Coordinates of C-alpha atoms in Angstrom, one line a residue:
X25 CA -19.7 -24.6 30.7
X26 CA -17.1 -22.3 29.2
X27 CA -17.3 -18.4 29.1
X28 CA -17.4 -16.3 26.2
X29 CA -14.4 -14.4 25.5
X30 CA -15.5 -10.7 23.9
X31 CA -13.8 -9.7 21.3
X32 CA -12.9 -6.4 19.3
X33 CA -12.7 -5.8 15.8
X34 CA -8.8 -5.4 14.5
X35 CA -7.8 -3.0 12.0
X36 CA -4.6 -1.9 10.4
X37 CA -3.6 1.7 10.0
X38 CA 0.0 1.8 9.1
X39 CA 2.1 -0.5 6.8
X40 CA 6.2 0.1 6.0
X41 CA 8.1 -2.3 3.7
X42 CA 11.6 -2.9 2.9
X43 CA 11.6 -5.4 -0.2
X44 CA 13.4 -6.3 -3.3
X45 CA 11.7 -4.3 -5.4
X46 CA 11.4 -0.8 -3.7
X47 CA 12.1 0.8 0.1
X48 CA 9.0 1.9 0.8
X49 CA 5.4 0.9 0.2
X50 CA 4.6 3.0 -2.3
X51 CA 7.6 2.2 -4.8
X52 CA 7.1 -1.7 -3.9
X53 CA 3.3 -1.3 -4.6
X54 CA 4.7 0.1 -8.1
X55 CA 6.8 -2.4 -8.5
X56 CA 4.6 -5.0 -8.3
X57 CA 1.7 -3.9 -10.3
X58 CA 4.4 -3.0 -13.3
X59 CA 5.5 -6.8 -12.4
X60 CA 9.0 -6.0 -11.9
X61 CA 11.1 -8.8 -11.0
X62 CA 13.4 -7.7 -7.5
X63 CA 16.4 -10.8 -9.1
X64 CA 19.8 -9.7 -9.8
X65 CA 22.9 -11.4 -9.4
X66 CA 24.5 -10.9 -5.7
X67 CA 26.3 -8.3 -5.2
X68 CA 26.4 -8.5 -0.7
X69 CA 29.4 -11.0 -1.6
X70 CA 31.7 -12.9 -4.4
X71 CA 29.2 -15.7 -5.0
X72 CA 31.9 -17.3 -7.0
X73 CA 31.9 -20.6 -5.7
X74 CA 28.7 -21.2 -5.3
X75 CA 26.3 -23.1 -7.9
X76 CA 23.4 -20.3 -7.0
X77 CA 24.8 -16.7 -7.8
X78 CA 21.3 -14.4 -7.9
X79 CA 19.2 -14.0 -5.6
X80 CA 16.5 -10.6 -4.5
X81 CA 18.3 -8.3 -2.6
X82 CA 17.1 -4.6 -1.4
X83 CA 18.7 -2.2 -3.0
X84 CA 19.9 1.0 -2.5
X85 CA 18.7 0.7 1.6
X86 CA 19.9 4.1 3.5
X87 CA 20.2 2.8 6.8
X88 CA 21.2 7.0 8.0
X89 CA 17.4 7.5 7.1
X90 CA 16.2 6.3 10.1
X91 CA 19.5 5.3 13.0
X92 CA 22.6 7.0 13.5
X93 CA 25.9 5.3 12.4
X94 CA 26.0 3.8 15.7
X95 CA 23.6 2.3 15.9
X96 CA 24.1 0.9 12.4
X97 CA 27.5 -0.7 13.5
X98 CA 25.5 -2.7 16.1
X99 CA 22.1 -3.8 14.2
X100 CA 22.4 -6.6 12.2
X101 CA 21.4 -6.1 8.8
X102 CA 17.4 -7.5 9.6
X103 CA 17.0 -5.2 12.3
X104 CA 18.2 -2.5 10.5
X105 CA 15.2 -3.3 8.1
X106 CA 12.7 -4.1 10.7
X107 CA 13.2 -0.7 12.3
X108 CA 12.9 1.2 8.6
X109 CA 9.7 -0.5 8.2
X110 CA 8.4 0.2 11.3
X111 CA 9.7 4.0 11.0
X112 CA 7.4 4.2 8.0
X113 CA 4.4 2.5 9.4
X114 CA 4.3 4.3 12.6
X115 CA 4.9 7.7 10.8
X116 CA 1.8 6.3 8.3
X117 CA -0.1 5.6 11.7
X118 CA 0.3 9.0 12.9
X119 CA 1.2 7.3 16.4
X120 CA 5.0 8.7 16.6
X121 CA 4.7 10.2 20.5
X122 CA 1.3 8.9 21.1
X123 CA 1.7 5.2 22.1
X124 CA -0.3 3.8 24.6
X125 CA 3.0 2.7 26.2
X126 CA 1.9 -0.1 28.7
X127 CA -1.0 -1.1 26.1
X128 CA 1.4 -1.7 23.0
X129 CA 3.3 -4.3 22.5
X130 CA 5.8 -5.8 19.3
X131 CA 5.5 -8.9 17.8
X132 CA 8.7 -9.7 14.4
X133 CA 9.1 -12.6 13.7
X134 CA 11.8 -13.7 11.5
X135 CA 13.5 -17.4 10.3
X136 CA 17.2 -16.9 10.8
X137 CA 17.7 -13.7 12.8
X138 CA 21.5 -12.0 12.4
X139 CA 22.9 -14.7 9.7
X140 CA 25.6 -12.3 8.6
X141 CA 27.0 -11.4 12.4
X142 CA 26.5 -15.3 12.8
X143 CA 29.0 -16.0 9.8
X144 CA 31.3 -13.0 10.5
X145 CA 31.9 -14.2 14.1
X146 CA 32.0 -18.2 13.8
X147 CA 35.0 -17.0 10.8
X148 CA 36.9 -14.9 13.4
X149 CA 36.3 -17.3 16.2
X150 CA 37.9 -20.3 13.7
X151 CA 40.7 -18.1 12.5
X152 CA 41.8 -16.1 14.9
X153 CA 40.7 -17.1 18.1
X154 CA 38.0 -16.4 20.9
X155 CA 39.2 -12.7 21.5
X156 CA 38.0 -12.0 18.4
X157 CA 34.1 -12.9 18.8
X158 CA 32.6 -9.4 19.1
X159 CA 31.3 -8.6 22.6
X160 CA 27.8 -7.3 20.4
X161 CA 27.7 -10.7 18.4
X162 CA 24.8 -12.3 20.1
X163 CA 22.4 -9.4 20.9
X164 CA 23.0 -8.6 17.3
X165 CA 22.5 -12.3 16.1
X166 CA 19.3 -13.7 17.9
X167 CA 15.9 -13.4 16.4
X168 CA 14.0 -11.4 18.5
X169 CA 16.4 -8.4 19.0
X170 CA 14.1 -6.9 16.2
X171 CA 11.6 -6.7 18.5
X172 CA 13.4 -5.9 21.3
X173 CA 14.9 -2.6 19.2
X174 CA 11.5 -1.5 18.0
X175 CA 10.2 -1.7 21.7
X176 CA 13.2 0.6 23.2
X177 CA 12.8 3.1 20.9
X178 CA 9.4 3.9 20.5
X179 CA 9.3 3.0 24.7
X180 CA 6.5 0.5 24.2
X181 CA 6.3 -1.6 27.3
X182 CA 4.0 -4.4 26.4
X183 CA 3.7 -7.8 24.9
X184 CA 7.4 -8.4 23.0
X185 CA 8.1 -11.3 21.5
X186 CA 9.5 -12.8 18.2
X187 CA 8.0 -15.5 16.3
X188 CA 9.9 -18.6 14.9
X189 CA 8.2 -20.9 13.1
X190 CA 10.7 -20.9 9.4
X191 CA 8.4 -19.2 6.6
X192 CA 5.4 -18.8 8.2
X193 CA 7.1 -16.2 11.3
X194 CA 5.9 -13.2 10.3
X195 CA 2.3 -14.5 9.7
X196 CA 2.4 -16.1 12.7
X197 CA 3.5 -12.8 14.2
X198 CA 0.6 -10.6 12.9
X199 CA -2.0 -13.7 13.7
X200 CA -1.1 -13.7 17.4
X201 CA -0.5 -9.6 17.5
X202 CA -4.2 -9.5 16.1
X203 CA -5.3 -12.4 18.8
X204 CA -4.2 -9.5 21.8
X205 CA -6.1 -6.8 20.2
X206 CA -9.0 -8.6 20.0
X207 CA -9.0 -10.1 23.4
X208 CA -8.2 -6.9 24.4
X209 CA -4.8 -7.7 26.2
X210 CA -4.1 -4.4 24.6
X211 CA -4.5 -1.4 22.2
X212 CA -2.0 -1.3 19.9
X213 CA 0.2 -3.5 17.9
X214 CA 3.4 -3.7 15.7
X215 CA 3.6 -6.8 13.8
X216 CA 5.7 -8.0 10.6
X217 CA 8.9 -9.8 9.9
X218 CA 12.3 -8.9 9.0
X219 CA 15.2 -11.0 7.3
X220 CA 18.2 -10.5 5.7
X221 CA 19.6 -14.0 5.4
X222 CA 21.6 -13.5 1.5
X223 CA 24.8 -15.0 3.1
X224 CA 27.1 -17.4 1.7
X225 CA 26.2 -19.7 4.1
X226 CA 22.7 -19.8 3.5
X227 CA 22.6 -19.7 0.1
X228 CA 25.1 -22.7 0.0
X229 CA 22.5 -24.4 2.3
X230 CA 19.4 -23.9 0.6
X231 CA 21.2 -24.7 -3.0
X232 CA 23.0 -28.0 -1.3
X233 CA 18.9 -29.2 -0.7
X234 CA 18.3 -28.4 -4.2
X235 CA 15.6 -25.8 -3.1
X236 CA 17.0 -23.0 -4.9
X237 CA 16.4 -21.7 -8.7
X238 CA 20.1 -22.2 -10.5
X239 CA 18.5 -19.9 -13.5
X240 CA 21.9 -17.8 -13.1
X241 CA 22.2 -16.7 -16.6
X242 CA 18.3 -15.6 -16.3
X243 CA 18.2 -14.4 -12.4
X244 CA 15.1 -11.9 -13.2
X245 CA 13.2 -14.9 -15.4
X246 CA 13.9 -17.3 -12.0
X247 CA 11.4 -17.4 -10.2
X248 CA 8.5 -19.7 -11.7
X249 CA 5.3 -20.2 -9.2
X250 CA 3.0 -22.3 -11.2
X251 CA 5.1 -22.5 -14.5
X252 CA 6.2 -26.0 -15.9
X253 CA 9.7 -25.3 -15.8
X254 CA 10.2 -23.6 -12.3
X255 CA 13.3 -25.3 -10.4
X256 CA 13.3 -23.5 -7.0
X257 CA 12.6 -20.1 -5.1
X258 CA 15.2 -17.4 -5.2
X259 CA 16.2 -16.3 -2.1
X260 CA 14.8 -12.1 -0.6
X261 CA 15.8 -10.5 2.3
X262 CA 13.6 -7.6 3.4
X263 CA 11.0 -6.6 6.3
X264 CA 7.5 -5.5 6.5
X265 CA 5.7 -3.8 9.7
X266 CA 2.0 -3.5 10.5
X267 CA 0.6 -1.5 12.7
X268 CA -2.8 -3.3 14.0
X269 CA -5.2 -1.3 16.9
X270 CA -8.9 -1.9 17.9
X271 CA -11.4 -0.5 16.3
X272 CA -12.2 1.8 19.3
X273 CA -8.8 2.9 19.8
X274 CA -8.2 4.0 16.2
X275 CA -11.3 6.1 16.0
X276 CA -10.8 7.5 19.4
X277 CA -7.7 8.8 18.3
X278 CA -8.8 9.9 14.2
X279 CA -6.6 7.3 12.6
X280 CA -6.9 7.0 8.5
X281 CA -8.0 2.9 8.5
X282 CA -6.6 0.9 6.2
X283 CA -8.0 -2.2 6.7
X284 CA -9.7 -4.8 8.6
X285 CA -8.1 -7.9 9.9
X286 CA -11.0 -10.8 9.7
X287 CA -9.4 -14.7 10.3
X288 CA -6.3 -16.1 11.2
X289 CA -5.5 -19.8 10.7
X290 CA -2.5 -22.2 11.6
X291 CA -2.1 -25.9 11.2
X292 CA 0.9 -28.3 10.8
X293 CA 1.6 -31.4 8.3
X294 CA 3.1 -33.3 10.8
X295 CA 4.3 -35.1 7.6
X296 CA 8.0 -34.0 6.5
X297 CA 10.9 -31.3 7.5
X298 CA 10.6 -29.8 4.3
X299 CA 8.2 -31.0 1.7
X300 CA 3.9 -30.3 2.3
X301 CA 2.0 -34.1 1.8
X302 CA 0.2 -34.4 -1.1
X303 CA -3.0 -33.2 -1.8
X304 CA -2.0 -30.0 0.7
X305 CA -3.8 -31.3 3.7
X306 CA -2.3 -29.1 6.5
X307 CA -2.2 -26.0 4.1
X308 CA -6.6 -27.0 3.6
X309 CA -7.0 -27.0 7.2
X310 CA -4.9 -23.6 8.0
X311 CA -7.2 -22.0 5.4
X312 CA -10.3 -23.7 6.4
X313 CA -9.2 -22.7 10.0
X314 CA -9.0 -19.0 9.2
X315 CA -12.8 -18.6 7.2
X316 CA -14.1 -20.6 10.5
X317 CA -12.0 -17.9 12.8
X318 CA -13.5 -15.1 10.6
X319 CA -16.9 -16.7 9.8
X320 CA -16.0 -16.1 6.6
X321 CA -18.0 -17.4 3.6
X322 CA -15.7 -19.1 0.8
X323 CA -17.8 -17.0 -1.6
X324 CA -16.6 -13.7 -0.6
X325 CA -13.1 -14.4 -1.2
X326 CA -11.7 -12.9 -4.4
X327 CA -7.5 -13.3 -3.8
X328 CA -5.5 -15.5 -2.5
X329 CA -1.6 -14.3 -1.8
X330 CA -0.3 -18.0 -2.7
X331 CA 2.9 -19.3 -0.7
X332 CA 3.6 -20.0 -4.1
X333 CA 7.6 -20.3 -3.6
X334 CA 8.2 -21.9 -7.3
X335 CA 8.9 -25.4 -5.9
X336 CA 7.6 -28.1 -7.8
X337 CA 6.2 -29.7 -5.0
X338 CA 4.7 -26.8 -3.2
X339 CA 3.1 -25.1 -6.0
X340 CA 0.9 -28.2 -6.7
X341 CA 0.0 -29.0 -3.0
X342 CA -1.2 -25.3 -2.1
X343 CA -3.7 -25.7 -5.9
X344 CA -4.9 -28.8 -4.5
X345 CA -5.9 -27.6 -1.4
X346 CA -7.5 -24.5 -2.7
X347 CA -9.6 -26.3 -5.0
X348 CA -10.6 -29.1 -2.4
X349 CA -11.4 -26.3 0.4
X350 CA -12.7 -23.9 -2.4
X351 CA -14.7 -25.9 -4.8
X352 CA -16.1 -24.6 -7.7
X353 CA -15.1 -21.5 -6.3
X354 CA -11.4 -21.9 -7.1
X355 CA -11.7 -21.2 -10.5
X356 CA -13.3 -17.8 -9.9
X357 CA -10.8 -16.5 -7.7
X358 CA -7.4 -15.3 -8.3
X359 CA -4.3 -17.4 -6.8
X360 CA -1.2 -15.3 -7.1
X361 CA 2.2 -15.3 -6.1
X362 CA 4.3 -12.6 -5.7
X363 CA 7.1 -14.2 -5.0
X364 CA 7.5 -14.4 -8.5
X365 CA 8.6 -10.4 -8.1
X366 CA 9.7 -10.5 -4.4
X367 CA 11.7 -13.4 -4.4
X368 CA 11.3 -15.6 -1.2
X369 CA 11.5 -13.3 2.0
X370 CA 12.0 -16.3 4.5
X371 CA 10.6 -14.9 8.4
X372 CA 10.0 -12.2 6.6
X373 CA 7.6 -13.1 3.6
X374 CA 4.3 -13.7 5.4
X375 CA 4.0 -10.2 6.8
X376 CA 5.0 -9.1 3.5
X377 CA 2.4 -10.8 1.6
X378 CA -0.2 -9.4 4.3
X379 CA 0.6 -6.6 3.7
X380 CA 0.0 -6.9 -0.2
X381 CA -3.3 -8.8 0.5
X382 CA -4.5 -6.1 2.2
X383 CA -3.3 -3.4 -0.8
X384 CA -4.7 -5.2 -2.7
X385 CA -8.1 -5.4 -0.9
X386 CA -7.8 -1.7 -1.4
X387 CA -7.3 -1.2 -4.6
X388 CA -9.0 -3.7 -6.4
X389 CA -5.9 -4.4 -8.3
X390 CA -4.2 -8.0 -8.5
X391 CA -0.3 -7.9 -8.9
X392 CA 0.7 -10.4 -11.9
X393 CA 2.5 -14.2 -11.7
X394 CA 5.4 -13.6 -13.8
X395 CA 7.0 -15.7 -15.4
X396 CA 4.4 -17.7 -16.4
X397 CA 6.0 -19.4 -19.7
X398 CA 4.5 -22.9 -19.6
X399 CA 1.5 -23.7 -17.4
X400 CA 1.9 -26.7 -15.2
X401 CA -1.3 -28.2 -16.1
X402 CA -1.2 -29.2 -12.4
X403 CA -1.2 -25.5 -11.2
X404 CA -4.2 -24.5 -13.4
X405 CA -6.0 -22.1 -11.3
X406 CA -5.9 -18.1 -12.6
X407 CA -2.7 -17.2 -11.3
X408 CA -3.2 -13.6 -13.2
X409 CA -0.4 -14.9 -15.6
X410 CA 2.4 -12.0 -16.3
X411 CA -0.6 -9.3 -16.2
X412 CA -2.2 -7.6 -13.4
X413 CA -6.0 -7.9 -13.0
X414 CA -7.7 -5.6 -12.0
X415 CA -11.2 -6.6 -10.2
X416 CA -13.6 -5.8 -6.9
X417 CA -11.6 -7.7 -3.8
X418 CA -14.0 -8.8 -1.1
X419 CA -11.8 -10.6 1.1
X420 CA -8.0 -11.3 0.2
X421 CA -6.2 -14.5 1.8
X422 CA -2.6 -14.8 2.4
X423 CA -0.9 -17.9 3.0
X424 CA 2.5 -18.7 4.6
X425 CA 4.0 -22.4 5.2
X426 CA 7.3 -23.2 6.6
X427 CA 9.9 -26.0 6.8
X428 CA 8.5 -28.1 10.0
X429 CA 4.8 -28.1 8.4
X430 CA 4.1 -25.2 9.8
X431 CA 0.7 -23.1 8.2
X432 CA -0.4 -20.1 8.3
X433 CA -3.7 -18.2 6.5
X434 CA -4.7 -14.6 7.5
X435 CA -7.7 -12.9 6.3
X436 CA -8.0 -9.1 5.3
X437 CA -10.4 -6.7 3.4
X438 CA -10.3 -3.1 3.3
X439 CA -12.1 -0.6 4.9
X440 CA -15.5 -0.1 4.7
X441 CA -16.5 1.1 8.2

């Protein structure tokens, strides 16, 4: 016979965002609501010879704000944003100085890690030679140096890892960061994601697949989830932190509660390297996985952050597997994607969308689709076209699926004690 593990109730008292559309949570919150589209044409690089030449960059980022110039020089773009957003959520937590050193640890996932040290160093290496490779090119290029950063400088000596698993890393990140809390392997958590893959290299990837919007005379009208005419996500880059903590620990100490963390859910297609099967079987179980996690009762669900990328295959398999999980109850819900606004985020759009699930959970207010021009009768589940809606949220999903099948659904709600 097996033992019971206990378990503690998770909650989330600090959030910091670096997106597209605004440098902190506050202006992004804006942004969205307003349904302001984060599409411009790229301005990191010429994009001349390339067939995609838009994409959702952060704008007006102030890396002084929160490292020295030093530091700067040595952080890959990513980490520079990871260690903004977790700057802001720690300072929201009120936990700057009062870590639980030994019982916090950091979990950031993120897709692609340092892409622009990558591409900067394999140049110089081609053109002029091994001498050239800098000596700080792979501690500034792999994945989980994120993570590692945050750790030193907050002097937070447990659990540190980073999370790969393509678009789904940063869920994954906060689903196993809320699996230690709750198992109490410790107090304290930073989760998120952080990416900042806008590179030539990448973009001429993702457009060579044909996964990318080519909208270039419309960048900020680009990104279609659900619309009849979408072609393609738009590439973000950008990073969100949570800050998750027991329920015992946060009211020990008098943290403001944002939140409640409820279910967390994972499956894989096992089908395709970068298409979902139809009818959105893996993306069915990952949600059905999360209600079971959270005992969660499909009627108490309101929102549903859709992965909603504006691929024409995607968008149809994630509707048919809400409607064959959901029911009847599909059509009173709201499926949204704000990746309409956001662009797509990579690593770093599941933490992201968590943390707009869980605003929204708050507020009772639904950020809009845009871009909703044509309906795909296919994708006909209330997708609050091009308005916000504003309504009582129960529970709020967020889903996250990668390239390698991977799925990820977390459930949040606000606080209510």
């Amino acid at each position: 016979m097996g033992t019971a593990v206990a378990t503690r109730r998770v909650v989330v008292t600090g959030l910091g965002l670096v997106t597209p559309v605004g440098n902190d949570v506050d202006s992004t919150w804006s942004a969205l609501v307003a349904g302001k589209s984060g599409a411009a044409p790229i301005t990191k690089f010429d994009p001349a010879r390339l067939q995609v030449r838009f994409a959702c960059e952060v704008k007006g980022f102030d890396a002084s704000r929160y490292m020295d110039r030093k530091e700067a020089r040595r952080y890959d773009l990513f980490a520079q944003f990871a260690l903004a957003a977790t700057h802001q959520a720690v300072s929201r937590a009120g936990l700057e100085g009062r870590f639980p050193a030994t019982r916090t640890g950091v979990i950031i996932g993120s897709g692609i890690g340092g892409m622009q040290t990558y591409e900067d160093n394999c140049s110089a290496y081609l053109l002029k030679g091994p001498d050239r490779v800098s000596p700080f090119f792979v501690p500034m290029y792999i994945p989980n140096i994120a993570a590692g950063l945050v750790a030193i400088r907050y002097g937070l000596k447990g659990p540190n890892f980073c999370t790969v698993s393509a678009c789904a890393s940063s869920a994954h990140a906060i689903g196993e960061a809320y699996r230690l809390v709750q198992h109490g392997k410790v107090d304290v958590m930073i989760a998120g994601g952080a990416e900042a893959a806008i590179t030539g290299l990448t973009v001429a990837g993702f457009q060579n697949m044909k996964a990318l919007s080519t909208r270039n005379d419309s960048p900020e009208t680009a990104s279609r989830p659900f619309d009849r005419d979408r072609d393609g996500f738009v590439l973000g880059d950008g990073a969100a932190s949570i800050i998750l903590e027991s329920l015992e620990h946060a009211e020990a100490r008098g943290a403001t509660i944002l939140g409640e963390v409820l279910g967390y859910g994972m499956s894989d297609d096992a089908f395709h390297m970068a298409q979902p099967p139809e009818g959105g079987a893996g993306a069915r179980q990952s949600m059905a996985d999360c209600l079971a996690d959270g005992a969660i009762d499909p009627a108490d669900v309101d929102y549903i952050n859709a992965h909603g990328t504006s691929t024409p295959q995607g968008d149809v398999a994630e509707t048919q597997a809400v409607k064959s999980l959901f029911g009847p109850r599909a059509r009173q819900l709201v499926f949204a994607s704000t990746k309409s606004m956001t662009g797509h985020l990579l690593g770093g759009a599941g933490a992201l969308e968590f943390a707009v699930s869980l605003l929204v959970a708050r507020c009772g207010v639904i950020p809009p689709t845009i871009n909703q021009f044509h309906p795909d009768p296919e994708c006909d589940l209330d997708s609050a076209p091009n308005q916000k809606v504003e309504r009582p949220v129960n529970v709020a999903l967020s889903n996250s699926f990668g390239f390698g099948g991977h799925n990820v659904t977390l459930a949040v709600r606000g606080w209510r004690g």
